Amino acid sequence: MAVCTVYTTQSLNSACSISTPTKTHLGFHQKQVVLDSTGKITSKKGSSSSSCVITCSVDHSQTVVIGLAADSGCGKSTFMRRLTSVFGGAAEPPKGGNPDSNTLISDMTTVICLDDYHSLDRTGRKEKGVTALDPRANNFDLMYEQVKALKSAIAVEKPIYNHVTGLLDPPELIKPPKILVIEGLHPMFDERVRDLLDFSIYLDISNEVKFAWKIQRDMAERGHSLESIKASIEARKPDFDAYIDPQKQYADAVIEVLPTQLIPDDNEGKVLRARLIMKEGVKHFSPVYLFDEGSTISWIPCGRKLTCSYPGIKFSYGPDSYFGHEVSILEMDGQFDRLDELIYVESHLSNISTKFYGEVTQQMLKHSDFPGSNNGTGLFQTIVGLKIRDLYEQITASKTAAPLEATKA
Ligand SMILES: Nc1ncnc2c1ncn2[C@@H]1O[C@H](COP(=O)(O)OP(=O)(O)OP(=O)(O)O)[C@@H](O)[C@H]1O
Ligand SMILES: O=C(CO)[C@H](O)[C@H](O)COP(=O)(O)O
């Protein structure tokens, strides 16, 4: 038997004689329920009647939770599109719900945006003089309770932060998916939330590159001026350094994006150097390697089998240390001229968790229009997507072997 907490705006079963639920955050009712050994909700805690059976039952297979952290405009949405594509099916906002919902649902995955846990709306932040990156503008208690509930296969009513109006909208129902991705500014900030993650990723985009991407998007697509983009990046920097960047030390995989080293003093920012930093010893995750696991390798694949124009392509691989952790780092500097030739590189990588020869190349070709498809950013995002699929399959296989353990809250 296990006890868990459900957050809802509605009564679960009005026929049950239970005490009035407590009012908690944002008008939610908090109810403690008791799960039986199969993971079904049998009664509300404290109910006088043991026959008070709540009509909803839950799928007791545990949800796998993935955390994706990055600053705004650093490629989270692009990464999510690559990840959901690995699992097949398109990700869409909840049907018939709030058109400004930040949630994306596909057959296997639900992606929730942690901006929905802003406790202060745009006006509130302005009045208090805090940014959205400041922990005081976010409700970590609710984030923790809801991620914990979803991980225990219990649906929640999650608030919505409306990016169009800057207001907190009425909540939306989130049912426990097979894979829950929590993406945003703070998935690894709160220790309690961090401990719920089965795998975590940090997108570490260097300032120069972040600036180039912001200009491209916010000037071209959103009509912002160069000055206002600069000012926004500067205004966010102290809180970014204090609260967002330090989360990378907790990540199981970090994708670092830097200016190229192949062009001396490059200031165009078009050619990128991407580094995939993979922690050793993470359960259900074995780092990718190039040629020979644990060796230090430098490889320039350009020549007969890979077409490269200036400045070429260089791969590196080897063991290293990152915030005191043992890691393996795979690096790619430069960009592909012909994406179909990526198969040559793929055939030299091991532990990439593909289901068939050429799957990485196939995924990259399928999304050749996504930003980063001609360089290491897209390649490493695709590989991490495949590693997450593998992790999910390993976790579900181990749960099948011990079903009762997985139902405990
Ligand atoms: N790998 C990449 N290579 C080049 N440009 C990229 C790459 N990834 C993202 N960008 C650029 O950055 C912009 C933001 O990307 P994306 O929408 O995926 O980020 P985000 O983190 O989800 O942003 P936000 O949180 O603000 O919604 C894109 O419009 C694109 O211009
Ligand atoms: O850092 C952010 C995460 O995406 C946003 O700036 C934050 O959510 C506030 O949003 P808005 O600018 O729409 O009020």
mmCIF file with all atom_site columns, N, CA and C in Angstrom, residues 189-244:
data_model
loop_
_atom_site.group_PDB
_atom_site.id
_atom_site.type_symbol
_atom_site.label_atom_id
_atom_site.label_alt_id
_atom_site.label_comp_id
_atom_site.label_asym_id
_atom_site.label_entity_id
_atom_site.label_seq_id
_atom_site.pdbx_PDB_ins_code
_atom_site.Cartn_x
_atom_site.Cartn_y
_atom_site.Cartn_z
_atom_site.occupancy
_atom_site.B_iso_or_equiv
_atom_site.pdbx_formal_charge
_atom_site.auth_seq_id
_atom_site.auth_comp_id
_atom_site.auth_asym_id
_atom_site.auth_atom_id
_atom_site.pdbx_PDB_model_num
ATOM 1   N N  . PHE A 1 189 ? 16.913 22.595 -10.747 1.00 0.00 ? 189 PHE A N  1
ATOM 2   C CA . PHE A 1 189 ? 17.240 23.586 -9.708  1.00 0.00 ? 189 PHE A CA 1
ATOM 3   C C  . PHE A 1 189 ? 16.871 23.083 -8.307  1.00 0.00 ? 189 PHE A C  1
ATOM 4   N N  . ASP A 1 190 ? 15.664 22.540 -8.197  1.00 0.00 ? 190 ASP A N  1
ATOM 5   C CA . ASP A 1 190 ? 15.156 22.090 -6.900  1.00 0.00 ? 190 ASP A CA 1
ATOM 6   C C  . ASP A 1 190 ? 15.570 20.620 -6.696  1.00 0.00 ? 190 ASP A C  1
ATOM 7   N N  . GLU A 1 191 ? 16.211 20.363 -5.589  1.00 0.00 ? 191 GLU A N  1
ATOM 8   C CA . GLU A 1 191 ? 16.747 19.015 -5.355  1.00 0.00 ? 191 GLU A CA 1
ATOM 9   C C  . GLU A 1 191 ? 15.655 17.946 -5.406  1.00 0.00 ? 191 GLU A C  1
ATOM 10  N N  . ARG A 1 192 ? 14.455 18.288 -4.916  1.00 0.00 ? 192 ARG A N  1
ATOM 11  C CA . ARG A 1 192 ? 13.378 17.299 -4.886  1.00 0.00 ? 192 ARG A CA 1
ATOM 12  C C  . ARG A 1 192 ? 12.945 16.930 -6.303  1.00 0.00 ? 192 ARG A C  1
ATOM 13  N N  . VAL A 1 193 ? 12.875 17.954 -7.191  1.00 0.00 ? 193 VAL A N  1
ATOM 14  C CA . VAL A 1 193 ? 12.482 17.692 -8.580  1.00 0.00 ? 193 VAL A CA 1
ATOM 15  C C  . VAL A 1 193 ? 13.608 16.925 -9.283  1.00 0.00 ? 193 VAL A C  1
ATOM 16  N N  . ARG A 1 194 ? 14.815 17.358 -9.012  1.00 0.00 ? 194 ARG A N  1
ATOM 17  C CA . ARG A 1 194 ? 16.006 16.725 -9.619  1.00 0.00 ? 194 ARG A CA 1
ATOM 18  C C  . ARG A 1 194 ? 16.030 15.220 -9.327  1.00 0.00 ? 194 ARG A C  1
ATOM 19  N N  . ASP A 1 195 ? 15.677 14.882 -8.092  1.00 0.00 ? 195 ASP A N  1
ATOM 20  C CA . ASP A 1 195 ? 15.714 13.467 -7.695  1.00 0.00 ? 195 ASP A CA 1
ATOM 21  C C  . ASP A 1 195 ? 14.653 12.628 -8.402  1.00 0.00 ? 195 ASP A C  1
ATOM 22  N N  . LEU A 1 196 ? 13.658 13.300 -8.995  1.00 0.00 ? 196 LEU A N  1
ATOM 23  C CA . LEU A 1 196 ? 12.614 12.546 -9.710  1.00 0.00 ? 196 LEU A CA 1
ATOM 24  C C  . LEU A 1 196 ? 13.023 12.225 -11.147 1.00 0.00 ? 196 LEU A C  1
ATOM 25  N N  . LEU A 1 197 ? 14.108 12.847 -11.612 1.00 0.00 ? 197 LEU A N  1
ATOM 26  C CA . LEU A 1 197 ? 14.486 12.694 -13.023 1.00 0.00 ? 197 LEU A CA 1
ATOM 27  C C  . LEU A 1 197 ? 15.212 11.370 -13.268 1.00 0.00 ? 197 LEU A C  1
ATOM 28  N N  . ASP A 1 198 ? 14.774 10.675 -14.326 1.00 0.00 ? 198 ASP A N  1
ATOM 29  C CA . ASP A 1 198 ? 15.479 9.457  -14.721 1.00 0.00 ? 198 ASP A CA 1
ATOM 30  C C  . ASP A 1 198 ? 16.674 9.789  -15.602 1.00 0.00 ? 198 ASP A C  1
ATOM 31  N N  . PHE A 1 199 ? 16.618 10.957 -16.257 1.00 0.00 ? 199 PHE A N  1
ATOM 32  C CA . PHE A 1 199 ? 17.737 11.388 -17.095 1.00 0.00 ? 199 PHE A CA 1
ATOM 33  C C  . PHE A 1 199 ? 17.619 12.897 -17.275 1.00 0.00 ? 199 PHE A C  1
ATOM 34  N N  . SER A 1 200 ? 18.780 13.573 -17.321 1.00 0.00 ? 200 SER A N  1
ATOM 35  C CA . SER A 1 200 ? 18.722 15.034 -17.450 1.00 0.00 ? 200 SER A CA 1
ATOM 36  C C  . SER A 1 200 ? 19.714 15.535 -18.488 1.00 0.00 ? 200 SER A C  1
ATOM 37  N N  . ILE A 1 201 ? 19.278 16.582 -19.172 1.00 0.00 ? 201 ILE A N  1
ATOM 38  C CA . ILE A 1 201 ? 20.085 17.151 -20.259 1.00 0.00 ? 201 ILE A CA 1
ATOM 39  C C  . ILE A 1 201 ? 20.158 18.666 -20.052 1.00 0.00 ? 201 ILE A C  1
ATOM 40  N N  . TYR A 1 202 ? 21.318 19.229 -20.337 1.00 0.00 ? 202 TYR A N  1
ATOM 41  C CA . TYR A 1 202 ? 21.473 20.685 -20.285 1.00 0.00 ? 202 TYR A CA 1
ATOM 42  C C  . TYR A 1 202 ? 22.002 21.146 -21.645 1.00 0.00 ? 202 TYR A C  1
ATOM 43  N N  . LEU A 1 203 ? 21.336 22.140 -22.238 1.00 0.00 ? 203 LEU A N  1
ATOM 44  C CA . LEU A 1 203 ? 21.823 22.717 -23.497 1.00 0.00 ? 203 LEU A CA 1
ATOM 45  C C  . LEU A 1 203 ? 22.629 23.960 -23.145 1.00 0.00 ? 203 LEU A C  1
ATOM 46  N N  . ASP A 1 204 ? 23.931 23.857 -23.317 1.00 0.00 ? 204 ASP A N  1
ATOM 47  C CA . ASP A 1 204 ? 24.841 24.919 -22.884 1.00 0.00 ? 204 ASP A CA 1
ATOM 48  C C  . ASP A 1 204 ? 25.323 25.698 -24.107 1.00 0.00 ? 204 ASP A C  1
ATOM 49  N N  . ILE A 1 205 ? 24.620 26.784 -24.378 1.00 0.00 ? 205 ILE A N  1
ATOM 50  C CA . ILE A 1 205 ? 24.914 27.553 -25.584 1.00 0.00 ? 205 ILE A CA 1
ATOM 51  C C  . ILE A 1 205 ? 25.773 28.756 -25.182 1.00 0.00 ? 205 ILE A C  1
ATOM 52  N N  . SER A 1 206 ? 26.947 28.866 -25.770 1.00 0.00 ? 206 SER A N  1
ATOM 53  C CA . SER A 1 206 ? 27.860 29.946 -25.370 1.00 0.00 ? 206 SER A CA 1
ATOM 54  C C  . SER A 1 206 ? 27.222 31.307 -25.696 1.00 0.00 ? 206 SER A C  1
ATOM 55  N N  . ASN A 1 207 ? 27.676 32.331 -25.001 1.00 0.00 ? 207 ASN A N  1
ATOM 56  C CA . ASN A 1 207 ? 27.063 33.654 -25.158 1.00 0.00 ? 207 ASN A CA 1
ATOM 57  C C  . ASN A 1 207 ? 27.064 34.143 -26.597 1.00 0.00 ? 207 ASN A C  1
ATOM 58  N N  . GLU A 1 208 ? 28.190 33.938 -27.287 1.00 0.00 ? 208 GLU A N  1
ATOM 59  C CA . GLU A 1 208 ? 28.298 34.414 -28.688 1.00 0.00 ? 208 GLU A CA 1
ATOM 60  C C  . GLU A 1 208 ? 27.247 33.751 -29.566 1.00 0.00 ? 208 GLU A C  1
ATOM 61  N N  . VAL A 1 209 ? 27.102 32.420 -29.384 1.00 0.00 ? 209 VAL A N  1
ATOM 62  C CA . VAL A 1 209 ? 26.160 31.674 -30.232 1.00 0.00 ? 209 VAL A CA 1
ATOM 63  C C  . VAL A 1 209 ? 24.718 32.032 -29.862 1.00 0.00 ? 209 VAL A C  1
ATOM 64  N N  . LYS A 1 210 ? 24.468 32.141 -28.555 1.00 0.00 ? 210 LYS A N  1
ATOM 65  C CA . LYS A 1 210 ? 23.111 32.488 -28.087 1.00 0.00 ? 210 LYS A CA 1
ATOM 66  C C  . LYS A 1 210 ? 22.676 33.829 -28.697 1.00 0.00 ? 210 LYS A C  1
ATOM 67  N N  . PHE A 1 211 ? 23.619 34.745 -28.700 1.00 0.00 ? 211 PHE A N  1
ATOM 68  C CA . PHE A 1 211 ? 23.350 36.072 -29.238 1.00 0.00 ? 211 PHE A CA 1
ATOM 69  C C  . PHE A 1 211 ? 23.000 35.977 -30.730 1.00 0.00 ? 211 PHE A C  1
ATOM 70  N N  . ALA A 1 212 ? 23.804 35.190 -31.471 1.00 0.00 ? 212 ALA A N  1
ATOM 71  C CA . ALA A 1 212 ? 23.558 35.042 -32.919 1.00 0.00 ? 212 ALA A CA 1
ATOM 72  C C  . ALA A 1 212 ? 22.185 34.423 -33.172 1.00 0.00 ? 212 ALA A C  1
ATOM 73  N N  . TRP A 1 213 ? 21.810 33.407 -32.391 1.00 0.00 ? 213 TRP A N  1
ATOM 74  C CA . TRP A 1 213 ? 20.509 32.743 -32.587 1.00 0.00 ? 213 TRP A CA 1
ATOM 75  C C  . TRP A 1 213 ? 19.356 33.679 -32.231 1.00 0.00 ? 213 TRP A C  1
ATOM 76  N N  . LYS A 1 214 ? 19.549 34.425 -31.141 1.00 0.00 ? 214 LYS A N  1
ATOM 77  C CA . LYS A 1 214 ? 18.497 35.364 -30.699 1.00 0.00 ? 214 LYS A CA 1
ATOM 78  C C  . LYS A 1 214 ? 18.252 36.422 -31.765 1.00 0.00 ? 214 LYS A C  1
ATOM 79  N N  . ILE A 1 215 ? 19.370 36.929 -32.322 1.00 0.00 ? 215 ILE A N  1
ATOM 80  C CA . ILE A 1 215 ? 19.231 37.974 -33.342 1.00 0.00 ? 215 ILE A CA 1
ATOM 81  C C  . ILE A 1 215 ? 18.457 37.424 -34.527 1.00 0.00 ? 215 ILE A C  1
ATOM 82  N N  . GLN A 1 216 ? 18.876 36.233 -34.949 1.00 0.00 ? 216 GLN A N  1
ATOM 83  C CA . GLN A 1 216 ? 18.234 35.601 -36.106 1.00 0.00 ? 216 GLN A CA 1
ATOM 84  C C  . GLN A 1 216 ? 16.732 35.436 -35.858 1.00 0.00 ? 216 GLN A C  1
ATOM 85  N N  . ARG A 1 217 ? 16.360 34.922 -34.678 1.00 0.00 ? 217 ARG A N  1
ATOM 86  C CA . ARG A 1 217 ? 14.942 34.672 -34.430 1.00 0.00 ? 217 ARG A CA 1
ATOM 87  C C  . ARG A 1 217 ? 14.188 35.944 -34.078 1.00 0.00 ? 217 ARG A C  1
ATOM 88  N N  . ASP A 1 218 ? 14.675 36.673 -33.075 1.00 0.00 ? 218 ASP A N  1
ATOM 89  C CA . ASP A 1 218 ? 13.883 37.785 -32.552 1.00 0.00 ? 218 ASP A CA 1
ATOM 90  C C  . ASP A 1 218 ? 13.865 38.996 -33.484 1.00 0.00 ? 218 ASP A C  1
ATOM 91  N N  . MET A 1 219 ? 14.926 39.151 -34.297 1.00 0.00 ? 219 MET A N  1
ATOM 92  C CA . MET A 1 219 ? 14.883 40.274 -35.247 1.00 0.00 ? 219 MET A CA 1
ATOM 93  C C  . MET A 1 219 ? 14.084 39.884 -36.480 1.00 0.00 ? 219 MET A C  1
ATOM 94  N N  . ALA A 1 220 ? 14.422 38.701 -37.032 1.00 0.00 ? 220 ALA A N  1
ATOM 95  C CA . ALA A 1 220 ? 13.782 38.305 -38.287 1.00 0.00 ? 220 ALA A CA 1
ATOM 96  C C  . ALA A 1 220 ? 12.324 37.906 -38.077 1.00 0.00 ? 220 ALA A C  1
ATOM 97  N N  . GLU A 1 221 ? 12.061 37.140 -36.999 1.00 0.00 ? 221 GLU A N  1
ATOM 98  C CA . GLU A 1 221 ? 10.706 36.581 -36.858 1.00 0.00 ? 221 GLU A CA 1
ATOM 99  C C  . GLU A 1 221 ? 9.816  37.369 -35.910 1.00 0.00 ? 221 GLU A C  1
ATOM 100 N N  . ARG A 1 222 ? 10.402 38.114 -34.981 1.00 0.00 ? 222 ARG A N  1
ATOM 101 C CA . ARG A 1 222 ? 9.561  38.767 -33.967 1.00 0.00 ? 222 ARG A CA 1
ATOM 102 C C  . ARG A 1 222 ? 9.661  40.285 -34.004 1.00 0.00 ? 222 ARG A C  1
ATOM 103 N N  . GLY A 1 223 ? 10.428 40.811 -34.944 1.00 0.00 ? 223 GLY A N  1
ATOM 104 C CA . GLY A 1 223 ? 10.488 42.262 -35.154 1.00 0.00 ? 223 GLY A CA 1
ATOM 105 C C  . GLY A 1 223 ? 11.158 43.056 -34.035 1.00 0.00 ? 223 GLY A C  1
ATOM 106 N N  . HIS A 1 224 ? 12.014 42.403 -33.211 1.00 0.00 ? 224 HIS A N  1
ATOM 107 C CA . HIS A 1 224 ? 12.713 43.135 -32.139 1.00 0.00 ? 224 HIS A CA 1
ATOM 108 C C  . HIS A 1 224 ? 13.928 43.860 -32.727 1.00 0.00 ? 224 HIS A C  1
ATOM 109 N N  . SER A 1 225 ? 14.359 44.939 -32.047 1.00 0.00 ? 225 SER A N  1
ATOM 110 C CA . SER A 1 225 ? 15.538 45.659 -32.524 1.00 0.00 ? 225 SER A CA 1
ATOM 111 C C  . SER A 1 225 ? 16.789 45.028 -31.918 1.00 0.00 ? 225 SER A C  1
ATOM 112 N N  . LEU A 1 226 ? 17.928 45.302 -32.555 1.00 0.00 ? 226 LEU A N  1
ATOM 113 C CA . LEU A 1 226 ? 19.201 44.768 -32.065 1.00 0.00 ? 226 LEU A CA 1
ATOM 114 C C  . LEU A 1 226 ? 19.455 45.237 -30.632 1.00 0.00 ? 226 LEU A C  1
ATOM 115 N N  . GLU A 1 227 ? 19.147 46.520 -30.374 1.00 0.00 ? 227 GLU A N  1
ATOM 116 C CA . GLU A 1 227 ? 19.379 47.085 -29.026 1.00 0.00 ? 227 GLU A CA 1
ATOM 117 C C  . GLU A 1 227 ? 18.523 46.359 -27.987 1.00 0.00 ? 227 GLU A C  1
ATOM 118 N N  . SER A 1 228 ? 17.252 46.111 -28.328 1.00 0.00 ? 228 SER A N  1
ATOM 119 C CA . SER A 1 228 ? 16.381 45.489 -27.335 1.00 0.00 ? 228 SER A CA 1
ATOM 120 C C  . SER A 1 228 ? 16.805 44.034 -27.066 1.00 0.00 ? 228 SER A C  1
ATOM 121 N N  . ILE A 1 229 ? 17.340 43.368 -28.088 1.00 0.00 ? 229 ILE A N  1
ATOM 122 C CA . ILE A 1 229 ? 17.809 41.980 -27.880 1.00 0.00 ? 229 ILE A CA 1
ATOM 123 C C  . ILE A 1 229 ? 19.033 42.000 -26.961 1.00 0.00 ? 229 ILE A C  1
ATOM 124 N N  . LYS A 1 230 ? 19.954 42.926 -27.226 1.00 0.00 ? 230 LYS A N  1
ATOM 125 C CA . LYS A 1 230 ? 21.152 43.051 -26.386 1.00 0.00 ? 230 LYS A CA 1
ATOM 126 C C  . LYS A 1 230 ? 20.751 43.348 -24.945 1.00 0.00 ? 230 LYS A C  1
ATOM 127 N N  . ALA A 1 231 ? 19.810 44.284 -24.798 1.00 0.00 ? 231 ALA A N  1
ATOM 128 C CA . ALA A 1 231 ? 19.378 44.699 -23.455 1.00 0.00 ? 231 ALA A CA 1
ATOM 129 C C  . ALA A 1 231 ? 18.729 43.533 -22.721 1.00 0.00 ? 231 ALA A C  1
ATOM 130 N N  . SER A 1 232 ? 17.926 42.747 -23.433 1.00 0.00 ? 232 SER A N  1
ATOM 131 C CA . SER A 1 232 ? 17.240 41.616 -22.782 1.00 0.00 ? 232 SER A CA 1
ATOM 132 C C  . SER A 1 232 ? 18.260 40.570 -22.328 1.00 0.00 ? 232 SER A C  1
ATOM 133 N N  . ILE A 1 233 ? 19.269 40.293 -23.171 1.00 0.00 ? 233 ILE A N  1
ATOM 134 C CA . ILE A 1 233 ? 20.296 39.302 -22.785 1.00 0.00 ? 233 ILE A CA 1
ATOM 135 C C  . ILE A 1 233 ? 21.076 39.816 -21.571 1.00 0.00 ? 233 ILE A C  1
ATOM 136 N N  . GLU A 1 234 ? 21.426 41.098 -21.585 1.00 0.00 ? 234 GLU A N  1
ATOM 137 C CA . GLU A 1 234 ? 22.187 41.676 -20.461 1.00 0.00 ? 234 GLU A CA 1
ATOM 138 C C  . GLU A 1 234 ? 21.380 41.628 -19.169 1.00 0.00 ? 234 GLU A C  1
ATOM 139 N N  . ALA A 1 235 ? 20.078 41.962 -19.274 1.00 0.00 ? 235 ALA A N  1
ATOM 140 C CA . ALA A 1 235 ? 19.228 42.017 -18.075 1.00 0.00 ? 235 ALA A CA 1
ATOM 141 C C  . ALA A 1 235 ? 19.070 40.626 -17.449 1.00 0.00 ? 235 ALA A C  1
ATOM 142 N N  . ARG A 1 236 ? 19.075 39.597 -18.280 1.00 0.00 ? 236 ARG A N  1
ATOM 143 C CA . ARG A 1 236 ? 18.871 38.237 -17.773 1.00 0.00 ? 236 ARG A CA 1
ATOM 144 C C  . ARG A 1 236 ? 20.163 37.615 -17.245 1.00 0.00 ? 236 ARG A C  1
ATOM 145 N N  . LYS A 1 237 ? 21.307 38.159 -17.676 1.00 0.00 ? 237 LYS A N  1
ATOM 146 C CA . LYS A 1 237 ? 22.596 37.486 -17.417 1.00 0.00 ? 237 LYS A CA 1
ATOM 147 C C  . LYS A 1 237 ? 22.873 37.200 -15.939 1.00 0.00 ? 237 LYS A C  1
ATOM 148 N N  . PRO A 1 238 ? 22.702 38.163 -15.012 1.00 0.00 ? 238 PRO A N  1
ATOM 149 C CA . PRO A 1 238 ? 23.033 37.835 -13.614 1.00 0.00 ? 238 PRO A CA 1
ATOM 150 C C  . PRO A 1 238 ? 22.205 36.668 -13.075 1.00 0.00 ? 238 PRO A C  1
ATOM 151 N N  . ASP A 1 239 ? 20.912 36.649 -13.380 1.00 0.00 ? 239 ASP A N  1
ATOM 152 C CA . ASP A 1 239 ? 20.082 35.534 -12.892 1.00 0.00 ? 239 ASP A CA 1
ATOM 153 C C  . ASP A 1 239 ? 20.377 34.249 -13.657 1.00 0.00 ? 239 ASP A C  1
ATOM 154 N N  . PHE A 1 240 ? 20.731 34.393 -14.927 1.00 0.00 ? 240 PHE A N  1
ATOM 155 C CA . PHE A 1 240 ? 21.122 33.200 -15.691 1.00 0.00 ? 240 PHE A CA 1
ATOM 156 C C  . PHE A 1 240 ? 22.349 32.567 -15.028 1.00 0.00 ? 240 PHE A C  1
ATOM 157 N N  . ASP A 1 241 ? 23.330 33.400 -14.727 1.00 0.00 ? 241 ASP A N  1
ATOM 158 C CA . ASP A 1 241 ? 24.571 32.879 -14.109 1.00 0.00 ? 241 ASP A CA 1
ATOM 159 C C  . ASP A 1 241 ? 24.299 32.295 -12.717 1.00 0.00 ? 241 ASP A C  1
ATOM 160 N N  . ALA A 1 242 ? 23.379 32.916 -11.990 1.00 0.00 ? 242 ALA A N  1
ATOM 161 C CA . ALA A 1 242 ? 23.129 32.480 -10.606 1.00 0.00 ? 242 ALA A CA 1
ATOM 162 C C  . ALA A 1 242 ? 22.256 31.227 -10.529 1.00 0.00 ? 242 ALA A C  1
ATOM 163 N N  . TYR A 1 243 ? 21.239 31.127 -11.396 1.00 0.00 ? 243 TYR A N  1
ATOM 164 C CA . TYR A 1 243 ? 20.229 30.062 -11.196 1.00 0.00 ? 243 TYR A CA 1
ATOM 165 C C  . TYR A 1 243 ? 20.121 29.039 -12.321 1.00 0.00 ? 243 TYR A C  1
ATOM 166 N N  . ILE A 1 244 ? 20.475 29.419 -13.543 1.00 0.00 ? 244 ILE A N  1
ATOM 167 C CA . ILE A 1 244 ? 20.250 28.484 -14.665 1.00 0.00 ? 244 ILE A CA 1
ATOM 168 C C  . ILE A 1 244 ? 21.539 27.715 -14.976 1.00 0.00 ? 244 ILE A C  1
#
